[in-house]
Short mmCIF file of C-alpha atoms in Angstrom, two decimals:
data_model
loop_
_atom_site.label_atom_id
_atom_site.label_comp_id
_atom_site.label_asym_id
_atom_site.label_seq_id
_atom_site.Cartn_x
_atom_site.Cartn_y
_atom_site.Cartn_z
CA MET A 1 0.00 0.00 0.00
CA PRO A 2 1.57 3.36 -1.04
CA ARG A 3 2.35 5.89 1.66
CA PRO A 4 -0.05 8.87 1.74
CA ASP A 5 1.24 12.20 0.45
CA PRO A 6 2.07 14.17 3.64
CA ILE A 7 1.25 17.49 1.94
CA ALA A 8 -2.19 16.44 0.69
CA GLU A 9 -3.00 14.52 3.88
CA ASN A 10 -2.09 17.33 6.28
CA MET A 11 -3.71 19.96 4.04
CA SER A 12 -6.98 17.99 4.26
CA PHE A 13 -6.68 17.82 8.06
CA LEU A 14 -5.87 21.55 8.22
CA LEU A 15 -8.90 22.51 6.12
CA ALA A 16 -11.15 20.26 8.21
CA GLU A 17 -9.79 21.76 11.44
CA LEU A 18 -10.27 25.30 10.16
CA ASP A 19 -13.82 24.49 9.10
CA GLY A 20 -14.55 23.42 12.67
CA GLN A 21 -13.00 26.59 14.07
CA LEU A 22 -14.98 28.81 11.70
CA THR A 23 -18.15 26.96 12.69
CA ARG A 24 -17.42 27.75 16.35
CA LEU A 25 -16.59 31.36 15.42
CA ILE A 26 -19.94 31.77 13.66
CA ALA A 27 -21.66 30.19 16.66
CA TYR A 28 -19.91 32.64 18.98
CA PHE A 29 -21.13 35.72 17.11
CA ASP A 30 -24.59 34.19 16.86
CA ASP A 31 -24.60 33.87 20.65
CA PRO A 32 -21.52 35.47 22.30
CA ARG A 33 -20.60 33.21 25.22
CA THR A 34 -17.28 32.94 27.02
CA GLU A 35 -17.50 29.13 26.96
CA THR A 36 -17.56 29.13 23.13
CA ALA A 37 -14.69 31.63 23.05
CA LEU A 38 -12.56 29.35 25.28
CA GLN A 39 -13.28 26.33 23.06
CA LEU A 40 -12.06 28.29 20.06
CA VAL A 41 -8.90 29.59 21.77
CA GLN A 42 -8.03 26.09 22.96
CA ARG A 43 -7.86 24.88 19.34
CA ALA A 44 -4.93 27.21 18.56
CA GLY A 45 -2.29 24.48 18.60
CA TYR A 46 -4.19 22.18 16.26
CA SER A 47 -4.32 24.49 13.26
CA HIS A 48 -0.79 25.78 13.84
CA ASN A 49 0.71 22.27 14.04
CA LEU A 50 -1.12 21.11 10.91
CA SER A 51 0.00 24.21 9.05
CA MET A 52 3.60 23.57 10.08
CA ARG A 53 3.37 19.92 8.93
CA VAL A 54 2.23 21.08 5.49
CA ARG A 55 4.99 23.69 5.31
CA LYS A 56 7.69 21.26 6.48
CA ALA A 57 6.58 18.75 3.85
CA CYS A 58 6.74 21.49 1.20
CA LEU A 59 10.23 22.50 2.35
CA ALA A 60 11.36 18.85 2.31
CA GLY A 61 9.99 18.52 -1.21
CA MET A 62 11.88 21.61 -2.38
CA MET A 63 15.13 20.38 -0.79
CA ARG A 64 14.85 16.82 -2.11
CA GLY A 65 16.56 16.54 -5.50
CA LYS A 66 16.29 18.87 -8.46
CA LYS A 67 12.73 20.00 -9.12
CA SER A 68 11.19 21.61 -12.17
CA GLU A 69 10.18 25.27 -11.90
CA ALA A 70 6.51 24.22 -11.99
CA THR A 71 6.99 21.82 -9.07
CA GLN A 72 8.93 24.41 -7.07
CA LEU A 73 6.22 26.99 -7.68
CA ARG A 74 3.52 24.53 -6.62
CA LEU A 75 5.32 23.71 -3.37
CA GLN A 76 5.87 27.41 -2.64
CA GLY A 77 2.20 28.08 -3.39
CA ILE A 78 0.97 25.35 -1.06
CA ASP A 79 3.29 26.69 1.65
CA THR A 80 1.66 30.12 1.20
CA ILE A 81 -1.82 28.59 1.39
CA ALA A 82 -1.01 26.73 4.61
CA ARG A 83 0.49 29.86 6.18
CA ASN A 84 -2.62 31.91 5.39
CA LEU A 85 -5.02 29.23 6.57
CA ASP A 86 -3.25 29.37 9.93
CA LEU A 87 -3.51 33.17 9.76
CA ILE A 88 -7.30 32.93 9.32
CA SER A 89 -7.40 30.71 12.40
CA ARG A 90 -5.39 33.26 14.43
CA LEU A 91 -7.51 36.16 13.20
CA GLY A 92 -10.64 34.34 14.38
CA ARG A 93 -9.19 33.83 17.84
CA ARG A 94 -8.03 37.43 18.09
CA ALA A 95 -11.47 38.65 16.98
CA VAL A 96 -13.08 36.67 19.81
CA GLU A 97 -10.53 37.97 22.34
CA GLN A 98 -11.43 41.57 21.39
CA ALA A 99 -15.17 40.80 21.42
CA GLU A 100 -14.88 39.30 24.93
CA ARG A 101 -13.60 42.64 26.19
CA VAL A 102 -16.84 44.37 25.21
CA ASP A 103 -19.00 44.77 28.31
CA ARG A 104 -22.15 45.96 26.55
CA GLN A 105 -22.74 43.31 23.92
CA LYS A 106 -25.36 45.40 22.17
CA LEU A 107 -22.63 47.82 21.08
CA LEU A 108 -20.65 44.96 19.45
CA ARG A 109 -23.52 44.26 16.99
CA ALA A 110 -22.40 40.63 16.92
CA ASP A 111 -25.30 39.54 14.71
CA THR A 112 -23.80 41.44 11.74
CA TYR A 113 -20.72 39.17 11.70
CA GLY A 114 -22.63 36.02 10.78
CA ALA A 115 -22.99 36.59 7.01
CA PRO A 116 -19.34 37.56 6.25
CA LEU A 117 -18.00 34.72 8.41
CA LYS A 118 -20.24 32.23 6.61
CA ARG A 119 -18.79 33.57 3.35
CA VAL A 120 -15.30 32.91 4.70
CA ARG A 121 -16.26 29.36 5.71
CA ARG A 122 -17.80 28.59 2.29
CA THR A 123 -14.72 29.99 0.57
CA VAL A 124 -12.27 28.00 2.68
CA ALA A 125 -14.25 24.85 1.90
CA ARG A 126 -13.49 25.29 -1.83
CA ILE A 127 -9.74 25.91 -1.57
CA ASN A 128 -8.74 22.26 -1.96
CA GLU A 129 -11.01 21.87 -4.99
CA ALA A 130 -9.49 24.93 -6.66
CA LEU A 131 -5.97 23.73 -5.87
CA GLU A 132 -6.36 20.13 -7.03
CA ALA A 133 -8.40 20.96 -10.16
CA ARG A 134 -6.13 23.93 -11.05
CA ASP A 135 -9.36 25.87 -11.43
CA SER A 136 -8.45 29.53 -12.01
CA LYS A 137 -12.08 30.64 -12.17
CA LEU A 138 -12.69 29.20 -8.72
CA ALA A 139 -9.42 30.71 -7.50
CA VAL A 140 -10.66 34.14 -8.61
CA GLU A 141 -13.91 33.59 -6.67
CA ILE A 142 -11.83 32.83 -3.58
CA GLY A 143 -9.94 36.10 -3.99
CA GLN A 144 -13.13 38.09 -4.51
CA ALA A 145 -14.09 37.36 -0.90
CA ARG A 146 -11.80 40.23 0.05
CA THR A 147 -14.06 42.72 -1.73
CA GLU A 148 -17.10 41.47 0.17
CA MET A 149 -15.21 41.59 3.47
CA GLY A 150 -14.12 45.13 2.62
CA SER A 151 -17.72 46.22 2.07
CA PHE A 152 -18.71 44.65 5.39
CA HIS A 153 -15.85 46.48 7.11
CA ASP A 154 -16.78 49.87 5.66
CA GLN A 155 -20.41 49.53 6.65
CA LEU A 156 -19.80 48.41 10.24
CA PHE A 157 -16.90 50.87 10.65
CA ARG A 158 -19.29 53.73 9.88
CA THR A 159 -21.75 52.34 12.43
CA TYR A 160 -19.11 52.04 15.19
CA THR A 161 -17.68 55.51 14.58
CA ARG A 162 -21.16 57.03 14.44
CA ASP A 163 -21.97 55.41 17.79
CA MET A 164 -18.77 56.88 19.24
CA GLN A 165 -20.00 60.42 18.73
CA GLY A 166 -21.12 61.59 22.14
CA ALA A 167 -21.18 58.04 23.53
CA LYS A 168 -20.08 57.18 27.07
CA HIS A 169 -18.90 53.69 26.19
CA THR A 170 -16.18 54.42 23.66
CA GLU A 171 -13.94 51.66 25.10
CA ASP A 172 -16.47 49.01 24.12
CA LEU A 173 -16.75 50.49 20.64
CA ALA A 174 -12.95 50.60 20.33
CA TYR A 175 -12.79 46.88 21.11
CA GLY A 176 -15.53 46.41 18.52
CA LEU A 177 -13.37 48.16 15.91
CA LEU A 178 -10.42 45.91 16.79
CA CYS A 179 -12.66 42.86 16.45
CA LEU A 180 -13.89 44.12 13.06
CA ASN A 181 -10.33 44.61 11.87
CA GLU A 182 -9.36 41.01 12.69
CA VAL A 183 -12.38 39.56 10.88
CA THR A 184 -11.99 41.65 7.75
CA ARG A 185 -8.29 40.75 7.48
CA MET A 186 -9.49 37.24 6.68
CA GLY A 187 -10.35 38.63 3.25
CA GLU A 188 -6.70 39.59 2.71
CA ALA A 189 -5.62 36.06 3.63
CA LEU A 190 -8.12 34.58 1.18
CA GLN A 191 -6.87 36.85 -1.60
CA THR A 192 -3.29 35.73 -0.90
CA ILE A 193 -4.47 32.11 -1.13
CA SER A 194 -6.18 32.96 -4.42
CA GLU A 195 -2.94 34.48 -5.76
CA ALA A 196 -1.01 31.35 -4.75
CA ILE A 197 -3.39 29.09 -6.70
CA LEU A 198 -3.36 31.41 -9.73
CA SER A 199 0.45 31.51 -9.62
CA ILE A 200 0.60 27.70 -9.63
CA ASN A 201 -1.77 27.58 -12.59
CA ILE A 202 -0.06 30.31 -14.62
CA GLY A 203 3.50 29.23 -13.89
CA GLN A 204 4.67 32.51 -12.40
CA SER A 205 4.05 34.48 -9.23
CA VAL A 206 1.09 36.76 -9.90
CA GLN A 207 -0.90 39.29 -7.90
CA PHE A 208 -4.69 39.19 -7.92
CA GLU A 209 -5.13 42.42 -9.93
CA ARG A 210 -2.36 41.42 -12.33
CA TYR A 211 -4.32 38.30 -13.28
CA PHE A 212 -7.28 40.43 -14.40
CA THR A 213 -4.95 42.75 -16.31
CA LEU A 214 -3.46 39.74 -18.08
CA ARG A 215 -6.89 38.33 -18.98
CA SER A 216 -7.98 41.74 -20.21
CA VAL A 217 -4.92 42.37 -22.36
CA LEU A 218 -5.32 38.94 -23.98
CA ALA A 219 -8.97 39.54 -24.87
CA GLY A 220 -9.40 39.64 -28.63
CA VAL A 221 -5.87 38.31 -29.20
CA ALA A 222 -6.14 34.81 -27.82
CA ARG A 223 -8.74 32.18 -27.17
CA ASP A 224 -10.29 32.07 -23.72
CA GLU A 225 -8.17 29.28 -22.34
CA GLU A 226 -5.75 28.71 -19.47
CA ILE A 227 -2.72 31.02 -19.44
CA THR A 228 0.88 29.97 -18.87
CA LEU A 229 3.61 32.52 -18.20
CA GLN A 230 7.37 32.21 -18.03
CA PRO A 231 9.25 34.98 -16.18
CA LEU A 232 11.74 36.89 -18.32
CA ALA A 233 12.77 39.85 -16.20
CA GLU A 234 11.90 42.21 -13.39
CA THR A 235 12.81 45.83 -14.12
CA ARG A 236 14.24 48.18 -11.51
CA SER A 237 11.14 50.34 -11.84
CA GLY A 238 8.95 47.42 -10.76
CA SER A 239 7.54 46.26 -14.06
CA ALA A 240 7.30 42.50 -14.56
CA ILE A 241 8.10 40.98 -17.96
CA SER A 242 6.97 37.49 -18.92
CA SER A 243 6.74 35.34 -22.00
CA VAL A 244 3.34 33.88 -22.87
CA ASN A 245 2.37 31.28 -25.44
CA LEU A 246 -1.25 31.42 -26.55
CA ARG A 247 -3.63 30.37 -29.25
CA GLY A 248 -4.71 33.04 -31.68
CA ALA A 249 -8.26 33.55 -32.87
CA LYS A 250 -7.58 31.22 -35.83
CA GLY A 251 -5.97 28.55 -33.67
CA GLU A 252 -2.39 29.46 -34.51
CA THR A 253 0.32 29.57 -31.83
CA VAL A 254 1.31 33.10 -30.90
CA ALA A 255 4.45 33.85 -28.88
CA ALA A 256 4.25 37.16 -27.05
CA VAL A 257 5.72 39.15 -24.17
CA PHE A 258 3.50 40.41 -21.36
CA LYS A 259 4.73 43.50 -19.53
CA ASP A 260 2.83 45.21 -16.75
CA GLY A 261 3.52 47.72 -14.04
CA ASP A 262 3.19 51.41 -13.28
CA ARG A 263 0.76 53.01 -15.74
CA ARG A 264 3.09 55.89 -16.62
CA LYS A 265 6.05 53.59 -17.35
CA VAL A 266 4.00 51.18 -19.45
CA LYS A 267 2.40 54.06 -21.34
CA GLU A 268 5.85 55.49 -22.08
CA GLU A 269 6.91 52.07 -23.37
CA ARG A 270 3.88 51.96 -25.66
CA VAL A 271 4.58 55.46 -26.98
CA GLY A 272 8.24 54.51 -27.51
CA VAL A 273 7.36 51.38 -29.48
CA LYS A 274 4.83 53.24 -31.65
CA SER A 275 7.34 56.05 -32.27
CA TRP A 276 10.05 53.63 -33.39
CA ASN A 277 7.60 51.87 -35.69
CA SER A 278 6.93 55.21 -37.41
CA VAL A 279 10.50 56.55 -37.32
CA TYR A 280 12.38 53.34 -38.17
CA PRO A 281 9.96 50.44 -38.96
CA GLY A 282 10.99 46.90 -38.11
CA LEU A 283 13.30 47.73 -35.22
CA ALA A 284 10.80 47.65 -32.34
CA PRO A 285 8.37 44.83 -31.57
CA GLU A 286 4.73 45.10 -32.64
CA ILE A 287 2.14 45.95 -29.99
CA LEU A 288 -0.53 43.24 -29.88
CA SER A 289 -2.66 44.69 -27.08
CA TYR A 290 -2.68 47.41 -24.40
CA GLU A 291 -4.81 47.79 -21.28
CA LYS A 292 -4.86 50.30 -18.44
CA SER A 293 -6.53 50.00 -15.06
CA GLY A 294 -6.18 52.59 -12.32
CA LYS A 295 -2.49 53.22 -11.68
CA SER A 296 -1.42 50.09 -13.57
CA ALA A 297 -1.25 49.14 -17.22
CA ALA A 298 -0.12 46.22 -19.36
CA LEU A 299 1.26 45.58 -22.81
CA LEU A 300 1.19 42.46 -24.91
CA ILE A 301 3.94 42.78 -27.48
CA GLU A 302 5.48 40.63 -30.17
CA HIS A 303 8.04 38.09 -29.01
CA LEU A 304 11.41 38.78 -30.64
CA GLU A 305 13.61 35.93 -31.80
CA GLY A 306 17.29 36.04 -30.93
CA GLU A 307 19.59 36.72 -27.97
CA THR A 308 20.32 39.83 -25.97
CA PHE A 309 23.65 41.48 -26.70
CA GLU A 310 24.69 40.74 -23.13
CA ASP A 311 24.28 37.00 -23.69
CA ILE A 312 26.21 37.26 -26.95
CA VAL A 313 29.09 39.22 -25.37
CA LEU A 314 29.37 36.74 -22.48
CA GLY A 315 28.65 33.45 -24.22
CA ALA A 316 28.86 33.50 -28.02
CA THR A 317 31.84 32.54 -30.17
CA ASP A 318 34.19 35.26 -31.40
CA GLU A 319 32.74 34.86 -34.90
CA ALA A 320 29.14 35.21 -33.69
CA LEU A 321 30.03 38.27 -31.61
CA ALA A 322 31.77 39.91 -34.56
CA GLU A 323 28.73 39.28 -36.76
CA ALA A 324 26.39 40.74 -34.12
CA GLN A 325 28.62 43.81 -33.68
CA LYS A 326 28.73 44.40 -37.43
CA ALA A 327 24.91 44.28 -37.59
CA LEU A 328 24.56 46.57 -34.57
CA HIS A 329 26.99 49.21 -35.85
CA LYS A 330 25.36 49.19 -39.29
CA THR A 331 21.87 49.55 -37.80
CA VAL A 332 22.85 52.32 -35.38
CA ARG A 333 24.63 54.33 -38.08
CA ASP A 334 21.62 53.95 -40.36
CA ILE A 335 19.25 55.14 -37.62
CA TRP A 336 21.41 58.18 -36.92
CA ARG A 337 21.56 59.12 -40.59
CA GLN A 338 17.86 58.59 -41.27
CA THR A 339 16.60 60.41 -38.17
CA ARG A 340 19.13 63.26 -38.11
CA THR A 341 17.66 66.74 -37.68
CA ASP A 342 19.46 70.07 -37.50
CA GLU A 343 17.99 70.82 -34.08
CA PRO A 344 20.83 71.14 -31.51
CA ALA A 345 20.63 68.71 -28.58
CA GLU A 346 21.61 68.99 -24.92
CA MET A 347 22.37 65.69 -23.19
CA LYS A 348 22.66 67.25 -19.70
CA ALA A 349 24.69 64.29 -18.47
CA MET A 350 25.84 66.11 -15.34
CA GLU A 351 22.28 67.10 -14.47
CA GLN A 352 21.29 63.45 -14.78
CA LEU A 353 24.21 62.41 -12.57
CA ALA A 354 23.50 65.02 -9.90
CA LYS A 355 19.98 63.60 -9.49
CA ARG A 356 21.35 60.10 -8.95
CA MET A 357 24.21 60.95 -6.59
CA LYS A 358 22.10 60.49 -3.45
CA ASP A 359 21.73 56.80 -4.30
CA VAL A 360 25.46 56.54 -5.10
CA HIS A 361 26.35 58.16 -1.75
CA ARG A 362 23.96 55.83 0.06
CA LEU A 363 25.63 52.68 -1.30
CA HIS A 364 29.25 53.77 -1.78
CA SER A 365 29.86 56.73 0.54
CA ARG A 366 33.46 55.58 1.21
CA PHE A 367 34.44 56.18 -2.42
CA VAL A 368 32.60 59.47 -3.06
CA ARG A 369 34.49 61.98 -0.96
CA GLY A 370 33.96 65.66 -0.37
CA PRO A 371 36.56 68.46 -0.69
CA GLN A 372 39.99 67.60 0.78
CA SER A 373 43.38 69.17 1.26
CA VAL A 374 46.57 67.27 0.37
CA ASN A 375 49.79 68.99 1.49
CA GLY A 376 48.03 72.32 1.33
CA LEU A 377 46.59 71.63 -2.12
CA ALA A 378 42.78 71.86 -2.30
CA VAL A 379 41.19 68.83 -3.98
CA MET A 380 37.65 69.28 -5.20
CA GLY A 381 35.04 66.80 -3.96
CA PHE A 382 33.20 64.54 -6.39
CA ASP A 383 29.95 66.51 -6.18
CA GLY A 384 31.91 69.71 -6.82
CA LEU A 385 33.41 68.18 -9.96
CA VAL A 386 29.91 67.28 -11.17
CA SER A 387 28.71 70.83 -10.57
CA ALA A 388 31.68 72.38 -12.37
CA ALA A 389 31.33 69.98 -15.30
CA ALA A 390 27.61 70.83 -15.56
CA ALA A 391 28.53 74.49 -16.13
CA ARG A 392 30.96 73.49 -18.90
CA GLU A 393 28.46 71.11 -20.48
CA ALA A 394 25.77 73.80 -20.63
CA ARG A 395 27.92 75.71 -23.13
CA ILE A 396 28.49 72.74 -25.46
CA ALA A 397 25.45 71.37 -27.26
CA ALA A 398 25.42 68.68 -29.92
CA PRO A 399 25.12 70.32 -33.39
CA PHE A 400 22.24 68.01 -34.36
CA SER A 401 19.71 65.55 -32.93
CA VAL A 402 18.97 61.92 -33.75
CA TYR A 403 16.33 59.51 -32.46
CA ILE A 404 17.91 57.49 -29.63
CA HIS A 405 16.97 54.40 -27.66
CA GLY A 406 17.36 56.24 -24.35
CA ASP A 407 18.33 53.19 -22.26
CA PHE A 408 20.85 51.58 -24.58
CA ASN A 409 22.08 48.81 -22.29
CA LEU A 410 23.33 45.48 -23.60
CA ASP A 411 20.21 43.65 -22.42
CA ASN A 412 17.92 46.00 -24.34
CA VAL A 413 19.45 45.06 -27.71
CA ILE A 414 18.50 41.74 -29.35
CA TYR A 415 20.27 40.14 -32.29
CA ASP A 416 18.54 37.53 -34.43
CA ALA A 417 21.38 35.52 -35.98
CA VAL A 418 19.03 33.73 -38.39
CA GLY A 419 17.51 36.87 -39.82
CA ARG A 420 20.67 38.90 -39.11
CA LYS A 421 18.54 41.64 -37.59
CA ILE A 422 18.97 43.99 -34.65
CA ARG A 423 15.87 44.71 -32.58
CA PHE A 424 15.33 47.07 -29.62
CA ILE A 425 13.26 46.55 -26.45
CA ASP A 426 12.46 48.63 -23.33
CA LEU A 427 11.83 51.84 -25.26
CA HIS A 428 10.12 54.08 -22.70
CA ARG A 429 12.98 56.65 -22.81
CA SER A 430 13.25 56.97 -26.60
CA ARG A 431 13.31 60.52 -27.97
CA TYR A 432 15.27 62.94 -30.16
CA MET A 433 18.55 63.62 -28.36
CA ASP A 434 22.34 63.74 -28.60
CA TYR A 435 23.50 60.34 -29.89
CA VAL A 436 26.32 60.46 -27.32
CA GLN A 437 23.69 59.52 -24.72
CA ASP A 438 23.25 56.06 -26.25
CA VAL A 439 26.95 55.60 -27.02
CA SER A 440 28.06 56.29 -23.43
CA VAL A 441 25.35 54.11 -21.88
CA PHE A 442 26.20 51.19 -24.18
CA MET A 443 29.92 51.43 -23.49
CA VAL A 444 29.59 51.50 -19.71
CA SER A 445 26.90 48.78 -19.69
CA ASN A 446 29.72 46.56 -20.99
CA TYR A 447 32.20 47.61 -18.35
CA ARG A 448 29.81 47.19 -15.42
CA LEU A 449 29.24 43.48 -16.19
CA GLN A 450 30.47 41.75 -13.06
CA VAL A 451 32.62 39.11 -14.74
CA LEU A 452 36.16 38.75 -13.43
CA ASP A 453 38.15 36.42 -15.71
CA ALA A 454 40.74 38.26 -17.79
CA GLY A 455 39.70 36.84 -21.16
CA THR A 456 36.07 37.92 -20.80
CA ARG A 457 37.09 41.35 -19.43
CA ALA A 458 39.28 41.89 -22.51
CA ARG A 459 36.38 40.93 -24.77
CA ILE A 460 34.04 43.32 -22.93
CA ALA A 461 36.57 46.14 -23.31
CA ALA A 462 36.86 45.45 -27.03
CA VAL A 463 33.08 45.65 -27.54
CA ALA A 464 33.00 49.01 -25.73
CA THR A 465 35.92 50.52 -27.62
CA ASP A 466 34.63 49.21 -30.95
CA MET A 467 31.39 51.12 -30.33
CA HIS A 468 33.46 54.23 -29.61
CA ALA A 469 35.46 53.84 -32.82
CA MET A 470 32.28 53.51 -34.90
CA ALA A 471 30.65 56.54 -33.26
CA ALA A 472 33.82 58.66 -33.53
CA LYS A 473 34.02 57.95 -37.27
CA PHE A 474 30.36 58.99 -37.63
CA ALA A 475 31.11 62.20 -35.69
CA ARG A 476 33.95 63.09 -38.04
CA GLN A 477 31.74 62.46 -41.07
CA GLN A 478 29.03 64.69 -39.60
CA LYS A 479 31.52 67.41 -38.60
CA ASP A 480 30.72 67.15 -34.89
CA PRO A 481 33.84 68.70 -33.25
CA THR A 482 32.90 68.26 -29.54
CA PHE A 483 31.82 64.61 -29.77
CA GLU A 484 34.71 63.33 -27.66
CA TYR A 485 34.23 65.95 -24.95
CA ARG A 486 30.49 65.30 -24.66
CA LEU A 487 31.13 61.57 -24.69
CA ALA A 488 33.56 61.98 -21.80
CA LEU A 489 30.85 63.62 -19.68
CA GLY A 490 28.39 60.90 -20.70
CA LEU A 491 30.89 58.21 -19.69
CA ALA A 492 31.57 59.92 -16.35
CA ARG A 493 27.84 60.02 -15.70
CA SER A 494 27.33 56.36 -16.60
CA PHE A 495 30.39 55.10 -14.70
CA ALA A 496 29.31 56.90 -11.52
CA SER A 497 25.54 56.42 -11.68
CA SER A 498 25.84 52.72 -12.59
CA THR A 499 27.41 52.01 -9.19
CA ARG A 500 23.88 52.29 -7.77
CA PHE A 501 23.41 48.77 -9.16
CA VAL A 502 26.86 47.38 -8.27
CA VAL A 503 27.22 45.87 -4.79
CA ASP A 504 30.78 44.62 -5.28
CA GLU A 505 32.88 47.33 -3.62
CA LYS A 506 36.03 46.75 -5.69
CA HIS A 507 34.14 46.97 -8.98
CA ALA A 508 32.21 50.05 -7.81
CA ARG A 509 35.46 51.73 -6.73
CA ARG A 510 37.03 51.10 -10.15
CA MET A 511 34.02 52.73 -11.82
CA LEU A 512 34.01 55.75 -9.51
CA VAL A 513 37.76 56.25 -9.94
CA ARG A 514 37.24 56.30 -13.70
CA ALA A 515 34.39 58.79 -13.37
CA ARG A 516 36.55 61.11 -11.29
CA TYR A 517 39.50 60.81 -13.67
CA ILE A 518 37.28 61.70 -16.63
CA LEU A 519 35.75 64.72 -14.89
CA GLU A 520 39.13 66.07 -13.77
CA SER A 521 40.56 65.56 -17.28
CA ALA A 522 37.59 67.28 -18.94
CA LEU A 523 37.71 70.25 -16.55
CA ALA A 524 41.44 70.67 -17.15
CA VAL A 525 40.79 71.46 -20.83
CA PRO A 526 40.88 75.23 -21.48
CA GLU A 527 37.54 76.65 -22.54
CA GLY A 528 37.25 76.81 -26.29
CA LYS A 529 39.66 73.88 -26.76
CA GLU A 530 37.13 71.09 -26.17
CA ALA A 531 37.42 69.83 -29.77
CA ARG A 532 41.00 68.73 -29.07
CA PHE A 533 40.09 66.58 -26.08
CA ARG A 534 40.61 62.81 -26.23
CA LEU A 535 40.33 60.08 -23.62
CA PRO A 536 42.59 56.97 -23.58
CA MET A 537 39.67 54.64 -24.30
CA LYS A 538 41.56 51.33 -24.31
CA GLU A 539 43.15 52.04 -20.94
CA LEU A 540 39.88 53.37 -19.54
CA PHE A 541 38.00 50.15 -20.35
CA SER A 542 40.77 47.73 -19.40
CA ASP A 543 41.35 46.34 -15.92
#
């Protein structure tokens, strides 16, 4: 006879125990008696121990051998469910403890608690069904209990606070409010359980509202069937990016990327994609769908074949890297030529850096020093260098504008080796600007890669300096005399500001030392002689 599954077995016992506790809780509010309250409090150890058995079994499952991502996610989800079932049990006990402190039971209005608590009990009874059947529709219904509990809270909260006005028994009403808070928090626990089940079904951690955004953005693009996501990335601004495979209206398989997050950021991404598709068609992915809801929004965009430039730099053969670089340089030059306008452009690299220095100071204060004196010689602090360089930069604009990516990091450039095409992603900062902005960001995004072996570091340096050589040649062709000087300020900005994302102190120090060297070198150039300025690029990007 096979041994029973400890997770399923203890989950069944936990749900049965909680059902009994909720039954007692409903009975208490139907007829508040201390005897019933004591019976409920005495059951505390039962639900807690069963919850811990489920969680220990989940942990043992995660530790035992190599598990698929789907299995790991399921075990994590069940752990979350068990933890929140125990929370519902504790909230019930705490609600009773607060209710028992009310001397004048009429002020508690105990009879109003029956309906919401019965809703909680009915919902808990369906958790196992939703989990075992992978029923997302039922999981959504479980999460919707929070809305009903919220409505109950708002209504009774108004009643309690109204009764407080001019009342002599405010202490009883205060205990009533505490009791109400414990009961309504059960809705939050149920929504968390709902999210855990949805995450198991989808294949990626998902919040309750995000699930509705996903369903909405897929409407009209895909058939109404179960969704499966694969995580791709998590941006620093909080947006989540996932791949999704779905069936189109005609039954064909459609590969897409789902991106959601802050409404402003997602809207900027949409505008950036649409702008690129009008300015330089074929470079940006196609937008399949867009939805906004409150402060959030979501995009469903075309999945792009190929690898990010970061993966190519770190893992491809020398021949494959050379081919990708050739395609990138050709594409970038073509974009600059086709989008060039005679409108002067100000990069304002030092202004950008000044805004980010608080974060740099917070993480690497040891390496960003203020003014000092060495043997009587005054040495300007880093922030002072930035301020002085900003004044110089304000007098040197780019002679023309081009359409830039705006966040030209290695992982935002994709190369399709089959089609030999360069594609861009993460386009929310795209605009007409000094092309030096993109050049400097790309170069430093190479250097900041935290890879230590000498061979790879040399390869990274070569990719950065090759980009410089291509851009410098373009500058000469376009008669842009201050390209090198503006690039220096862009590099200083990127070296320094990138340390916000570098925890390794040695690597961060190397970047900040380079930023300071560049700023001091640029400021040492006499005004009016900026066109003669050159940086030792190979040395700057070598370790």
